[in-house]
């Protein structure tokens, strides 16, 4: 992956990068619900049992490692300039999507007065 990031940096030295991060606990639970809907853990009703099953199958990243954002983001911060990386929280996006979109526009040096027609979050499962 670092080779790819170095290629991107060499070809687009001023590229702007955006990451939308979710609260790690909420991410784990959401992943669990997704797996339940898709029958990944047949018969496993509890999150704890699903985690144990994944660890026994040699898949510890399923629930925990994906939420260790520092591990993934460090590679980007090591290669790209800090001022060209912007992190946003998923919870901020769901509570005030227009504000986050405007912050993204500002970060990208795009006209932040533009208001997208569809700037909302809706969970069809709720």
CSV table of C-alpha atoms in Angstrom, one decimal:
chain,number,residue,atom,x,y,z
A,1,UNK,CA,0.0,0.0,0.0
A,2,UNK,CA,2.8,2.4,0.8
A,3,UNK,CA,4.1,2.1,-2.8
A,4,UNK,CA,0.7,3.1,-4.1
A,5,UNK,CA,0.6,6.1,-1.7
A,6,UNK,CA,4.1,7.1,-2.9
A,7,UNK,CA,2.9,7.0,-6.5
A,8,UNK,CA,-0.1,9.1,-5.7
A,9,UNK,CA,2.1,11.6,-3.9
A,10,UNK,CA,4.5,11.8,-6.8
A,11,UNK,CA,1.8,12.3,-9.4
A,12,UNK,CA,-0.5,14.4,-7.3
A,13,UNK,CA,1.7,16.2,-4.7
A,14,UNK,CA,-1.0,18.5,-3.5
A,15,UNK,CA,-3.9,16.0,-3.4
A,16,UNK,CA,-6.5,16.5,-0.7
A,17,UNK,CA,-7.5,13.4,1.2
A,18,UNK,CA,-10.7,13.0,3.3
A,19,UNK,CA,-11.6,10.3,5.8
A,20,UNK,CA,-14.9,9.8,7.4
A,21,UNK,CA,-14.5,7.9,10.7
A,22,UNK,CA,-17.1,6.2,12.7
A,23,UNK,CA,-17.0,5.8,16.5
A,24,UNK,CA,-15.2,2.4,16.8
A,25,UNK,CA,-17.8,0.9,19.2
A,26,UNK,CA,-20.7,1.9,16.9
A,27,UNK,CA,-18.7,0.6,13.9
A,28,UNK,CA,-18.3,-2.8,15.6
A,29,UNK,CA,-22.0,-3.0,16.4
A,30,UNK,CA,-23.0,-1.9,12.9
A,31,UNK,CA,-20.7,-4.6,11.4
A,32,UNK,CA,-22.3,-7.2,13.7
A,33,UNK,CA,-25.8,-6.2,12.6
A,34,UNK,CA,-24.7,-6.3,8.9
A,35,UNK,CA,-23.3,-9.8,9.5
A,36,UNK,CA,-26.5,-10.9,11.2
A,37,UNK,CA,-28.6,-9.7,8.3
A,38,UNK,CA,-26.3,-11.6,5.9
A,39,UNK,CA,-26.2,-14.8,8.0
A,40,UNK,CA,-22.5,-14.7,8.5
A,41,UNK,CA,-22.8,-16.0,12.0
A,42,UNK,CA,-25.6,-18.6,11.7
A,43,UNK,CA,-26.9,-19.4,15.1
A,44,UNK,CA,-24.7,-16.8,16.9
A,45,UNK,CA,-27.1,-14.4,18.6
A,46,UNK,CA,-24.7,-12.3,20.7
A,47,UNK,CA,-22.0,-9.9,19.6
A,48,UNK,CA,-19.6,-11.5,22.0
A,49,UNK,CA,-20.2,-15.0,20.5
A,50,UNK,CA,-19.8,-13.6,17.0
A,51,UNK,CA,-16.5,-12.0,18.0
A,52,UNK,CA,-15.3,-15.2,19.6
A,53,UNK,CA,-16.3,-17.2,16.5
A,54,UNK,CA,-14.3,-14.9,14.2
A,55,UNK,CA,-11.2,-15.1,16.4
A,56,UNK,CA,-11.4,-18.9,16.4
A,57,UNK,CA,-11.6,-18.8,12.6
A,58,UNK,CA,-8.5,-16.6,12.5
A,59,UNK,CA,-10.4,-13.4,11.5
A,60,UNK,CA,-9.7,-11.0,14.4
A,61,UNK,CA,-9.9,-7.9,12.1
A,62,UNK,CA,-13.5,-8.4,11.4
A,63,UNK,CA,-14.6,-6.5,14.5
A,64,UNK,CA,-11.6,-4.9,16.2
A,65,UNK,CA,-8.7,-4.2,13.8
A,66,UNK,CA,-11.0,-2.3,11.4
A,67,UNK,CA,-11.6,0.2,14.2
A,68,UNK,CA,-7.9,0.9,14.9
A,69,UNK,CA,-7.9,4.0,12.7
A,70,UNK,CA,-4.4,5.1,13.8
A,71,UNK,CA,-2.9,2.0,12.1
A,72,UNK,CA,-4.5,2.8,8.8
A,73,UNK,CA,-4.2,6.6,8.9
A,74,UNK,CA,-0.5,6.7,10.0
A,75,UNK,CA,0.5,5.5,6.5
A,76,UNK,CA,-1.2,8.5,5.0
A,77,UNK,CA,0.2,11.0,7.6
A,78,UNK,CA,3.7,9.6,7.0
A,79,UNK,CA,3.5,10.4,3.3
A,80,UNK,CA,1.1,13.3,2.7
A,81,UNK,CA,1.2,16.8,4.2
A,82,UNK,CA,-1.0,17.1,7.3
A,83,UNK,CA,-2.7,20.2,5.9
A,84,UNK,CA,-3.9,18.0,2.9
A,85,UNK,CA,-5.6,15.5,5.1
A,86,UNK,CA,-9.0,16.1,6.7
A,87,UNK,CA,-10.8,13.8,9.1
A,88,UNK,CA,-14.5,13.9,9.8
A,89,UNK,CA,-16.6,12.0,12.2
A,90,UNK,CA,-19.5,10.0,10.8
A,91,UNK,CA,-21.6,11.0,13.8
A,92,UNK,CA,-21.1,14.7,12.9
A,93,UNK,CA,-22.1,13.9,9.3
A,94,UNK,CA,-25.3,12.2,10.4
A,95,UNK,CA,-26.2,15.0,12.9
A,96,UNK,CA,-25.4,17.9,10.6
A,97,UNK,CA,-24.6,16.8,7.1
A,98,UNK,CA,-24.7,20.2,5.6
A,99,UNK,CA,-22.1,21.6,8.0
A,100,UNK,CA,-19.8,18.7,7.2
A,101,UNK,CA,-20.3,19.1,3.4
A,102,UNK,CA,-19.5,22.8,3.7
A,103,UNK,CA,-16.4,22.0,5.7
A,104,UNK,CA,-15.4,19.6,3.0
A,105,UNK,CA,-16.0,22.2,0.4
A,106,UNK,CA,-13.9,24.7,2.3
A,107,UNK,CA,-11.1,22.1,2.7
A,108,UNK,CA,-11.2,21.5,-1.1
A,109,UNK,CA,-11.3,25.2,-1.9
A,110,UNK,CA,-14.6,24.8,-3.5
A,111,UNK,CA,-17.4,27.4,-3.2
A,112,UNK,CA,-18.8,26.5,0.2
A,113,UNK,CA,-22.0,28.5,-0.4
A,114,UNK,CA,-23.1,25.8,-2.8
A,115,UNK,CA,-25.9,23.7,-1.2
A,116,UNK,CA,-26.4,20.2,-2.6
A,117,UNK,CA,-30.0,19.3,-3.4
A,118,UNK,CA,-29.6,16.0,-1.5
A,119,UNK,CA,-27.6,16.5,1.6
A,120,UNK,CA,-29.1,14.3,4.2
A,121,UNK,CA,-28.6,11.0,6.0
A,122,UNK,CA,-31.4,8.5,6.1
A,123,UNK,CA,-31.2,5.0,7.5
A,124,UNK,CA,-33.9,3.1,5.7
A,125,UNK,CA,-33.8,0.3,8.3
A,126,UNK,CA,-35.1,2.7,11.1
